[in-house]
């Protein structure tokens, strides 16, 4: 049964079938041939997977991110970041990275971060003499932080799949996302020095101008504070915070900044659902797929096989990182989380690795896949926004990928980076 399942899955994937179709067909056909699970049981398993209250957060975080991207919030975040970094070597690039980090705490997705920050910052970098491909690659890489810093849709999907606390995942993701951002800023500074990207003339703001920029940005800066503060204070659940983010985003964008009108909201809501719907179908199809794997004890056999080769935690985590980095180049992120977590989680927990720590390792790995050819969803988005050919962008992205891999290695082998904060807050890890 399992050989047939894998053959059907691989043939459909190579043939370009949607991941949900590949998962569904490779579940149903072997089940019917070998009479393992009835079609009605597969349907019940699939639809039952949608019953998770946490999954409601996926379309809600997407909706709130869309509202805030269109509502002038990203513009205010860029203005504040420019006050801090604008006058140093590579400063305008660092502004893009830091603005992406802050916006990541609002949007929950990488593509929204690339779109919101890239449309503003790529033209500014070109105007300051930056190579267009260099600046576009930087924004594409910075956009990956949208999946690492909470609220992150990928974290919600992992939490549901692995059965861990979403609050713990959100808390552990903060230092991981910051570390990746710091590594990108460090490379930006070094490469900008080599390329001569220094400010032609320093801009000095008066105290009045600084106060005006900061005051104007206060509503934008309060959005992530309200969303995440509500979760960590225990006042709202992660799902309720997603709904709260929508309400706050609408109030700030419509009533304060007035850069979105009521007529735009139905379109944004529809767009959010078109993004969330494929994820829900993947989850449903993967539930039946996972049931067949569990019946055949595949996760157990994989764990025994890997642990039979070596019991070295360092080597096994290295192998898993390589597997994820390769899979991230051709498989959609949430599908990869749903597919691989039940298989690899028993392996790492047998070595004493925390499920929360492993979740962050998984998400950082697959976030790198957002900028790794040939899939590279962020590359496609950045290419369209920056008007740079994808082939050219695929060459200039590699130094940024190396910077992120260095951060990934630190996150993988120093658990305290991700676990210190949730442990200090008394959260389960």
Tab-separated table of C-alpha atoms in Angstrom:
chain	number	residue	atom	x	y	z
A	1	UNK	CA	0.000	0.000	0.000
A	2	UNK	CA	2.701	2.502	1.015
A	3	UNK	CA	4.758	2.026	-2.206
A	4	UNK	CA	1.622	2.722	-4.276
A	5	UNK	CA	0.816	5.764	-2.123
A	6	UNK	CA	4.307	7.227	-2.582
A	7	UNK	CA	4.431	6.502	-6.330
A	8	UNK	CA	1.062	8.178	-6.952
A	9	UNK	CA	2.042	11.160	-4.795
A	10	UNK	CA	5.420	11.664	-6.531
A	11	UNK	CA	4.012	11.194	-10.053
A	12	UNK	CA	1.292	13.773	-9.432
A	13	UNK	CA	3.723	16.225	-7.807
A	14	UNK	CA	6.210	15.909	-10.670
A	15	UNK	CA	3.331	16.267	-13.109
A	16	UNK	CA	2.449	19.623	-11.569
A	17	UNK	CA	-0.779	18.639	-9.799
A	18	UNK	CA	-1.843	20.861	-6.870
A	19	UNK	CA	-0.543	19.515	-3.564
A	20	UNK	CA	-4.088	18.926	-2.235
A	21	UNK	CA	-4.959	16.844	-5.312
A	22	UNK	CA	-1.736	14.840	-5.004
A	23	UNK	CA	-2.409	14.129	-1.331
A	24	UNK	CA	-6.064	13.253	-1.931
A	25	UNK	CA	-5.478	10.880	-4.870
A	26	UNK	CA	-2.547	9.149	-3.176
A	27	UNK	CA	-4.827	8.535	-0.173
A	28	UNK	CA	-8.043	7.467	-1.908
A	29	UNK	CA	-6.656	5.164	-4.615
A	30	UNK	CA	-4.536	2.896	-2.342
A	31	UNK	CA	-7.361	2.848	0.228
A	32	UNK	CA	-9.841	1.622	-2.387
A	33	UNK	CA	-7.396	-0.948	-3.808
A	34	UNK	CA	-6.310	-2.383	-0.452
A	35	UNK	CA	-9.596	-1.667	1.417
A	36	UNK	CA	-7.735	0.032	4.293
A	37	UNK	CA	-10.051	2.982	4.900
A	38	UNK	CA	-13.454	3.579	3.322
A	39	UNK	CA	-14.060	6.715	1.307
A	40	UNK	CA	-16.637	7.888	3.853
A	41	UNK	CA	-14.074	7.479	6.660
A	42	UNK	CA	-11.500	9.504	4.700
A	43	UNK	CA	-14.118	12.210	4.186
A	44	UNK	CA	-14.902	12.282	7.918
A	45	UNK	CA	-11.197	12.468	8.802
A	46	UNK	CA	-10.664	15.314	6.325
A	47	UNK	CA	-13.643	17.421	7.337
A	48	UNK	CA	-12.939	16.691	10.998
A	49	UNK	CA	-9.514	18.298	10.615
A	50	UNK	CA	-11.270	21.612	9.931
A	51	UNK	CA	-12.877	21.557	13.367
A	52	UNK	CA	-9.780	23.058	15.005
A	53	UNK	CA	-10.622	26.440	16.515
A	54	UNK	CA	-7.035	27.579	15.875
A	55	UNK	CA	-7.453	27.333	12.099
A	56	UNK	CA	-9.958	30.207	12.141
A	57	UNK	CA	-6.924	32.430	12.770
A	58	UNK	CA	-5.510	31.758	9.265
A	59	UNK	CA	-7.995	33.823	7.196
A	60	UNK	CA	-8.341	36.397	9.983
A	61	UNK	CA	-4.590	37.130	10.207
A	62	UNK	CA	-4.448	37.298	6.405
A	63	UNK	CA	-7.358	39.749	6.354
A	64	UNK	CA	-5.849	41.980	9.028
A	65	UNK	CA	-2.492	41.951	7.208
A	66	UNK	CA	-4.140	42.965	3.927
A	67	UNK	CA	-5.995	45.836	5.583
A	68	UNK	CA	-2.847	47.142	7.236
A	69	UNK	CA	-0.737	46.789	4.087
A	70	UNK	CA	-3.212	48.938	2.157
A	71	UNK	CA	-4.080	51.290	5.027
A	72	UNK	CA	-0.863	53.311	5.337
A	73	UNK	CA	0.536	51.440	8.331
A	74	UNK	CA	3.635	50.203	6.454
A	75	UNK	CA	4.420	53.788	5.403
A	76	UNK	CA	4.514	54.952	9.050
A	77	UNK	CA	6.709	52.015	10.072
A	78	UNK	CA	9.211	52.892	7.334
A	79	UNK	CA	9.298	56.536	8.499
A	80	UNK	CA	10.177	55.486	12.065
A	81	UNK	CA	12.839	53.012	10.914
A	82	UNK	CA	14.336	55.721	8.711
A	83	UNK	CA	14.796	57.983	11.736
A	84	UNK	CA	17.009	55.337	13.364
A	85	UNK	CA	18.971	53.869	10.451
A	86	UNK	CA	18.699	56.382	7.626
A	87	UNK	CA	22.091	58.063	8.116
A	88	UNK	CA	24.416	55.040	8.389
A	89	UNK	CA	26.120	52.885	5.757
A	90	UNK	CA	23.482	50.703	4.126
A	91	UNK	CA	20.924	52.596	6.184
A	92	UNK	CA	18.124	52.653	3.624
A	93	UNK	CA	18.506	48.878	3.230
A	94	UNK	CA	18.360	48.366	6.990
A	95	UNK	CA	15.232	50.521	7.057
A	96	UNK	CA	13.612	48.033	4.664
A	97	UNK	CA	14.666	45.054	6.809
A	98	UNK	CA	13.584	46.579	10.145
A	99	UNK	CA	10.300	47.801	8.667
A	100	UNK	CA	9.702	44.253	7.392
A	101	UNK	CA	10.378	42.872	10.886
A	102	UNK	CA	7.843	45.227	12.463
A	103	UNK	CA	5.286	44.661	9.719
A	104	UNK	CA	5.767	40.901	10.170
A	105	UNK	CA	4.261	41.297	13.638
A	106	UNK	CA	1.101	42.482	11.893
A	107	UNK	CA	0.730	40.552	8.649
A	108	UNK	CA	1.506	36.907	9.524
A	109	UNK	CA	2.610	36.132	5.953
A	110	UNK	CA	5.753	36.602	3.887
A	111	UNK	CA	4.090	37.701	0.648
A	112	UNK	CA	2.134	40.507	2.370
A	113	UNK	CA	5.355	41.780	3.965
A	114	UNK	CA	7.207	41.785	0.614
A	115	UNK	CA	4.330	43.591	-1.066
A	116	UNK	CA	3.792	46.235	1.620
A	117	UNK	CA	7.475	47.057	2.213
A	118	UNK	CA	8.801	46.395	-1.292
A	119	UNK	CA	6.454	48.795	-3.073
A	120	UNK	CA	7.800	51.610	-0.907
A	121	UNK	CA	11.434	50.688	-0.326
A	122	UNK	CA	12.681	49.298	-3.651
A	123	UNK	CA	12.132	52.608	-5.532
A	124	UNK	CA	13.724	54.495	-2.610
A	125	UNK	CA	16.818	52.262	-2.680
A	126	UNK	CA	17.175	52.684	-6.459
A	127	UNK	CA	16.846	56.449	-6.011
A	128	UNK	CA	19.711	56.314	-3.476
A	129	UNK	CA	21.975	54.507	-5.977
A	130	UNK	CA	21.387	50.898	-4.910
A	131	UNK	CA	21.473	48.207	-7.585
A	132	UNK	CA	17.838	47.274	-8.293
A	133	UNK	CA	18.432	43.506	-8.157
A	134	UNK	CA	20.366	43.865	-4.875
A	135	UNK	CA	17.585	45.893	-3.241
A	136	UNK	CA	14.850	43.613	-4.553
A	137	UNK	CA	16.675	40.517	-3.231
A	138	UNK	CA	17.005	42.206	0.155
A	139	UNK	CA	13.266	42.859	0.379
A	140	UNK	CA	12.472	39.278	-0.709
A	141	UNK	CA	14.747	37.931	2.050
A	142	UNK	CA	13.367	40.326	4.668
A	143	UNK	CA	9.853	39.184	3.761
A	144	UNK	CA	10.608	35.688	5.062
A	145	UNK	CA	10.544	37.112	8.593
A	146	UNK	CA	6.775	37.417	8.132
A	147	UNK	CA	6.482	33.665	8.760
A	148	UNK	CA	8.855	33.658	11.768
A	149	UNK	CA	7.642	36.539	13.916
A	150	UNK	CA	4.122	36.120	15.327
A	151	UNK	CA	1.369	36.218	14.383
A	152	UNK	CA	2.405	33.621	11.790
A	153	UNK	CA	-0.012	31.444	9.831
A	154	UNK	CA	2.704	28.778	9.506
A	155	UNK	CA	2.995	28.658	13.303
A	156	UNK	CA	-0.760	28.139	13.594
A	157	UNK	CA	-0.596	25.239	11.117
A	158	UNK	CA	2.372	23.665	12.946
A	159	UNK	CA	0.680	24.049	16.341
A	160	UNK	CA	-2.444	22.264	15.060
A	161	UNK	CA	-0.393	19.512	13.401
A	162	UNK	CA	2.000	18.922	16.308
A	163	UNK	CA	-0.498	19.511	19.105
A	164	UNK	CA	1.549	22.218	20.835
A	165	UNK	CA	0.603	25.558	22.355
A	166	UNK	CA	0.275	28.304	19.756
A	167	UNK	CA	1.154	30.876	22.444
A	168	UNK	CA	4.424	29.024	23.097
A	169	UNK	CA	5.153	28.957	19.360
A	170	UNK	CA	4.444	32.676	19.017
A	171	UNK	CA	6.714	33.481	21.973
A	172	UNK	CA	9.568	31.283	20.716
A	173	UNK	CA	9.318	32.824	17.253
A	174	UNK	CA	10.076	36.376	18.407
A	175	UNK	CA	13.819	35.920	19.157
A	176	UNK	CA	14.231	33.641	16.118
A	177	UNK	CA	12.780	36.267	13.782
A	178	UNK	CA	14.845	39.021	15.391
A	179	UNK	CA	18.039	36.955	14.975
A	180	UNK	CA	17.335	36.433	11.265
A	181	UNK	CA	16.664	40.161	10.902
A	182	UNK	CA	19.942	41.018	12.663
A	183	UNK	CA	21.879	38.673	10.345
A	184	UNK	CA	20.294	40.306	7.298
A	185	UNK	CA	21.145	43.782	8.648
A	186	UNK	CA	24.721	42.658	9.299
A	187	UNK	CA	25.119	41.429	5.730
A	188	UNK	CA	23.451	44.610	4.468
A	189	UNK	CA	26.023	46.711	6.327
A	190	UNK	CA	29.026	44.659	5.123
A	191	UNK	CA	27.897	44.475	1.493
A	192	UNK	CA	26.858	48.147	1.438
A	193	UNK	CA	30.311	49.144	2.646
A	194	UNK	CA	31.866	47.112	-0.176
A	195	UNK	CA	29.472	48.603	-2.743
A	196	UNK	CA	29.814	52.156	-1.439
A	197	UNK	CA	26.182	52.527	-0.443
A	198	UNK	CA	26.635	55.384	1.999
A	199	UNK	CA	24.230	58.311	2.391
A	200	UNK	CA	25.221	61.130	0.040
A	201	UNK	CA	24.250	63.625	2.691
A	202	UNK	CA	22.986	63.069	6.202
A	203	UNK	CA	19.452	64.165	6.938
A	204	UNK	CA	18.997	65.927	10.253
A	205	UNK	CA	15.478	66.116	11.641
A	206	UNK	CA	14.439	68.777	14.080
A	207	UNK	CA	12.885	67.745	17.362
A	208	UNK	CA	9.525	68.906	15.991
A	209	UNK	CA	9.868	66.707	12.863
A	210	UNK	CA	10.905	63.674	14.940
A	211	UNK	CA	7.940	64.173	17.253
A	212	UNK	CA	5.562	64.475	14.274
A	213	UNK	CA	6.855	61.241	12.663
A	214	UNK	CA	6.691	59.300	15.939
A	215	UNK	CA	3.233	60.562	16.896
A	216	UNK	CA	1.917	59.784	13.411
A	217	UNK	CA	3.292	56.229	13.737
A	218	UNK	CA	1.900	55.518	17.219
A	219	UNK	CA	-1.337	53.876	15.955
A	220	UNK	CA	0.712	51.695	13.572
A	221	UNK	CA	3.170	50.710	16.313
A	222	UNK	CA	0.337	49.931	18.725
A	223	UNK	CA	-1.210	47.339	16.392
A	224	UNK	CA	1.317	44.534	17.072
A	225	UNK	CA	1.381	45.533	20.750
A	226	UNK	CA	-2.397	45.098	20.994
A	227	UNK	CA	-2.422	41.803	19.047
A	228	UNK	CA	0.497	40.137	20.840
A	229	UNK	CA	-0.127	41.826	24.186
A	230	UNK	CA	-3.640	40.437	24.230
A	231	UNK	CA	-2.310	36.901	23.740
A	232	UNK	CA	0.510	37.045	26.286
A	233	UNK	CA	-1.623	38.753	28.921
A	234	UNK	CA	-4.178	35.970	28.635
A	235	UNK	CA	-7.001	38.386	27.791
A	236	UNK	CA	-7.608	36.771	24.386
A	237	UNK	CA	-6.766	33.491	22.680
A	238	UNK	CA	-4.590	33.499	19.522
A	239	UNK	CA	-7.727	33.073	17.404
A	240	UNK	CA	-9.490	35.930	19.198
A	241	UNK	CA	-6.372	38.075	18.723
A	242	UNK	CA	-6.663	37.492	14.966
A	243	UNK	CA	-10.215	38.859	15.059
A	244	UNK	CA	-9.007	41.718	17.274
A	245	UNK	CA	-6.294	42.469	14.688
A	246	UNK	CA	-8.966	42.792	11.997
A	247	UNK	CA	-10.982	45.223	14.121
A	248	UNK	CA	-7.925	47.316	15.050
A	249	UNK	CA	-6.696	47.288	11.435
A	250	UNK	CA	-10.060	48.528	10.167
A	251	UNK	CA	-10.221	51.300	12.799
A	252	UNK	CA	-6.644	52.485	12.169
A	253	UNK	CA	-6.818	52.272	8.352
A	254	UNK	CA	-10.334	53.677	7.899
A	255	UNK	CA	-10.718	56.120	10.752
A	256	UNK	CA	-7.195	57.325	11.618
A	257	UNK	CA	-5.054	57.119	8.456
A	258	UNK	CA	-8.069	57.103	6.100
A	259	UNK	CA	-6.156	55.354	3.303
A	260	UNK	CA	-8.703	52.542	2.854
A	261	UNK	CA	-12.429	52.994	2.270
A	262	UNK	CA	-15.314	50.721	3.209
A	263	UNK	CA	-15.795	49.638	-0.427
A	264	UNK	CA	-12.339	47.982	-0.383
A	265	UNK	CA	-13.121	45.685	2.572
A	266	UNK	CA	-15.191	43.069	0.661
A	267	UNK	CA	-12.354	42.652	-1.859
A	268	UNK	CA	-9.776	42.254	0.933
A	269	UNK	CA	-12.009	39.731	2.717
A	270	UNK	CA	-12.414	37.756	-0.520
A	271	UNK	CA	-8.659	37.854	-1.134
A	272	UNK	CA	-8.017	36.523	2.374
A	273	UNK	CA	-10.341	33.589	1.786
A	274	UNK	CA	-8.696	32.721	-1.538
A	275	UNK	CA	-5.382	32.474	0.328
A	276	UNK	CA	-6.782	30.531	3.290
A	277	UNK	CA	-8.966	28.096	1.294
A	278	UNK	CA	-6.076	26.159	-0.348
A	279	UNK	CA	-4.463	25.740	3.083
A	280	UNK	CA	-7.699	24.268	4.454
A	281	UNK	CA	-7.975	21.815	1.561
A	282	UNK	CA	-4.358	20.756	2.037
A	283	UNK	CA	-5.031	20.143	5.737
A	284	UNK	CA	-8.119	18.050	4.919
A	285	UNK	CA	-6.359	15.927	2.289
A	286	UNK	CA	-3.242	15.491	4.400
A	287	UNK	CA	-5.303	14.181	7.324
A	288	UNK	CA	-6.312	11.068	5.366
A	289	UNK	CA	-2.800	10.780	3.990
A	290	UNK	CA	-1.399	10.925	7.510
A	291	UNK	CA	-3.901	8.322	8.721
A	292	UNK	CA	-2.643	5.830	6.130
A	293	UNK	CA	0.970	6.551	7.099
A	294	UNK	CA	0.098	6.043	10.767
A	295	UNK	CA	-1.717	2.763	10.051
A	296	UNK	CA	1.402	1.504	8.287
A	297	UNK	CA	3.513	2.823	11.218
A	298	UNK	CA	5.635	4.870	8.802
A	299	UNK	CA	6.574	7.546	11.390
A	300	UNK	CA	7.737	4.813	13.770
A	301	UNK	CA	9.762	3.046	11.064
A	302	UNK	CA	11.346	6.316	9.891
A	303	UNK	CA	12.317	7.181	13.475
A	304	UNK	CA	13.822	3.720	14.021
A	305	UNK	CA	15.690	3.911	10.710
A	306	UNK	CA	17.231	7.320	11.390
A	307	UNK	CA	18.079	6.510	15.015
A	308	UNK	CA	19.550	3.186	13.840
A	309	UNK	CA	22.039	5.031	11.627
A	310	UNK	CA	23.190	7.453	14.309
A	311	UNK	CA	22.071	8.673	17.697
A	312	UNK	CA	23.983	11.922	17.319
A	313	UNK	CA	21.602	14.806	17.877
A	314	UNK	CA	23.891	17.152	15.936
A	315	UNK	CA	23.963	14.969	12.817
A	316	UNK	CA	20.242	14.152	12.861
A	317	UNK	CA	19.256	17.818	13.172
A	318	UNK	CA	21.695	18.636	10.358
A	319	UNK	CA	20.112	15.967	8.140
A	320	UNK	CA	16.612	17.267	8.943
A	321	UNK	CA	17.684	20.816	8.103
A	322	UNK	CA	18.998	19.654	4.723
A	323	UNK	CA	15.764	17.728	4.054
A	324	UNK	CA	13.665	20.788	4.865
A	325	UNK	CA	15.837	23.159	2.825
A	326	UNK	CA	15.497	20.852	-0.204
A	327	UNK	CA	11.741	20.365	0.262
A	328	UNK	CA	11.247	24.102	0.695
A	329	UNK	CA	12.534	24.649	-2.843
A	330	UNK	CA	9.618	22.821	-4.450
A	331	UNK	CA	6.816	22.308	-1.903
A	332	UNK	CA	4.349	24.800	-0.449
A	333	UNK	CA	5.273	25.653	3.149
A	334	UNK	CA	2.088	24.686	4.980
A	335	UNK	CA	1.822	21.443	2.998
A	336	UNK	CA	5.379	20.562	3.997
A	337	UNK	CA	4.632	21.259	7.669
A	338	UNK	CA	1.512	19.085	7.595
A	339	UNK	CA	3.243	16.275	5.705
A	340	UNK	CA	6.584	16.090	7.506
A	341	UNK	CA	5.783	17.020	11.117
A	342	UNK	CA	4.111	13.676	12.022
A	343	UNK	CA	7.084	11.830	10.497
A	344	UNK	CA	10.002	13.833	11.912
A	345	UNK	CA	8.607	14.991	15.271
A	346	UNK	CA	8.897	11.499	16.872
A	347	UNK	CA	12.531	11.350	15.724
A	348	UNK	CA	13.569	14.604	17.387
A	349	UNK	CA	11.506	14.141	20.545
A	350	UNK	CA	13.249	10.784	21.027
A	351	UNK	CA	16.479	12.805	21.145
A	352	UNK	CA	15.048	15.185	23.744
A	353	UNK	CA	14.341	18.075	21.372
A	354	UNK	CA	11.414	20.238	22.456
A	355	UNK	CA	8.428	20.178	20.039
A	356	UNK	CA	8.325	23.980	20.240
A	357	UNK	CA	12.028	24.277	19.412
A	358	UNK	CA	11.575	21.851	16.523
A	359	UNK	CA	8.619	23.901	15.318
A	360	UNK	CA	10.769	27.018	15.052
A	361	UNK	CA	13.520	25.025	13.277
A	362	UNK	CA	10.890	23.778	10.822
A	363	UNK	CA	9.448	27.225	10.145
A	364	UNK	CA	12.821	28.976	9.722
A	365	UNK	CA	13.933	26.242	7.305
A	366	UNK	CA	10.794	26.503	5.225
A	367	UNK	CA	10.827	30.306	5.376
A	368	UNK	CA	14.161	30.150	3.562
A	369	UNK	CA	12.273	28.187	0.907
A	370	UNK	CA	10.285	31.364	0.204
A	371	UNK	CA	13.402	32.789	-1.463
A	372	UNK	CA	14.961	29.592	-2.783
A	373	UNK	CA	14.518	28.859	-6.500
A	374	UNK	CA	12.579	27.319	-8.202
A	375	UNK	CA	9.490	27.781	-5.931
A	376	UNK	CA	10.469	30.933	-4.038
A	377	UNK	CA	7.080	32.602	-3.562
A	378	UNK	CA	8.748	35.757	-2.224
A	379	UNK	CA	11.015	35.869	-5.287
A	380	UNK	CA	7.992	35.925	-7.608
A	381	UNK	CA	6.372	38.688	-5.570
A	382	UNK	CA	9.586	40.744	-5.337
A	383	UNK	CA	10.308	40.223	-9.050
A	384	UNK	CA	6.911	41.672	-9.965
A	385	UNK	CA	7.207	44.605	-7.547
A	386	UNK	CA	10.884	45.410	-8.221
A	387	UNK	CA	10.687	44.880	-11.997
A	388	UNK	CA	13.662	42.513	-11.947
A	389	UNK	CA	13.790	39.339	-14.034
A	390	UNK	CA	13.385	36.196	-11.945
A	391	UNK	CA	16.562	34.653	-13.389
A	392	UNK	CA	18.605	37.655	-12.280
A	393	UNK	CA	16.958	37.683	-8.863
A	394	UNK	CA	17.714	33.966	-8.424
A	395	UNK	CA	21.432	34.794	-8.673
A	396	UNK	CA	21.512	37.828	-6.380
A	397	UNK	CA	19.490	36.170	-3.583
A	398	UNK	CA	22.174	33.652	-2.525
A	399	UNK	CA	24.221	35.858	-0.158
A	400	UNK	CA	21.003	36.678	1.710
A	401	UNK	CA	20.137	32.969	1.890
A	402	UNK	CA	23.586	32.248	3.383
A	403	UNK	CA	22.992	34.921	6.052
A	404	UNK	CA	19.679	33.256	6.949
A	405	UNK	CA	21.267	29.790	7.047
A	406	UNK	CA	23.845	31.060	9.557
A	407	UNK	CA	20.947	32.219	11.750
A	408	UNK	CA	19.249	28.836	11.217
A	409	UNK	CA	22.358	26.987	12.463
A	410	UNK	CA	22.436	29.115	15.620
A	411	UNK	CA	18.710	28.532	16.208
A	412	UNK	CA	19.100	24.780	15.651
A	413	UNK	CA	22.028	24.161	17.977
A	414	UNK	CA	21.385	26.769	20.676
A	415	UNK	CA	17.862	25.928	21.963
A	416	UNK	CA	17.984	28.759	24.502
A	417	UNK	CA	17.572	31.262	21.658
A	418	UNK	CA	14.003	30.110	21.131
A	419	UNK	CA	13.106	28.503	24.456
A	420	UNK	CA	14.421	31.042	26.992
A	421	UNK	CA	11.506	33.459	26.555
A	422	UNK	CA	8.617	30.930	26.719
A	423	UNK	CA	10.333	29.207	29.678
A	424	UNK	CA	10.670	32.527	31.515
A	425	UNK	CA	6.968	33.188	30.896
A	426	UNK	CA	6.029	29.760	32.311
A	427	UNK	CA	4.715	28.449	28.980
A	428	UNK	CA	4.844	24.792	27.962
A	429	UNK	CA	7.669	23.836	25.621
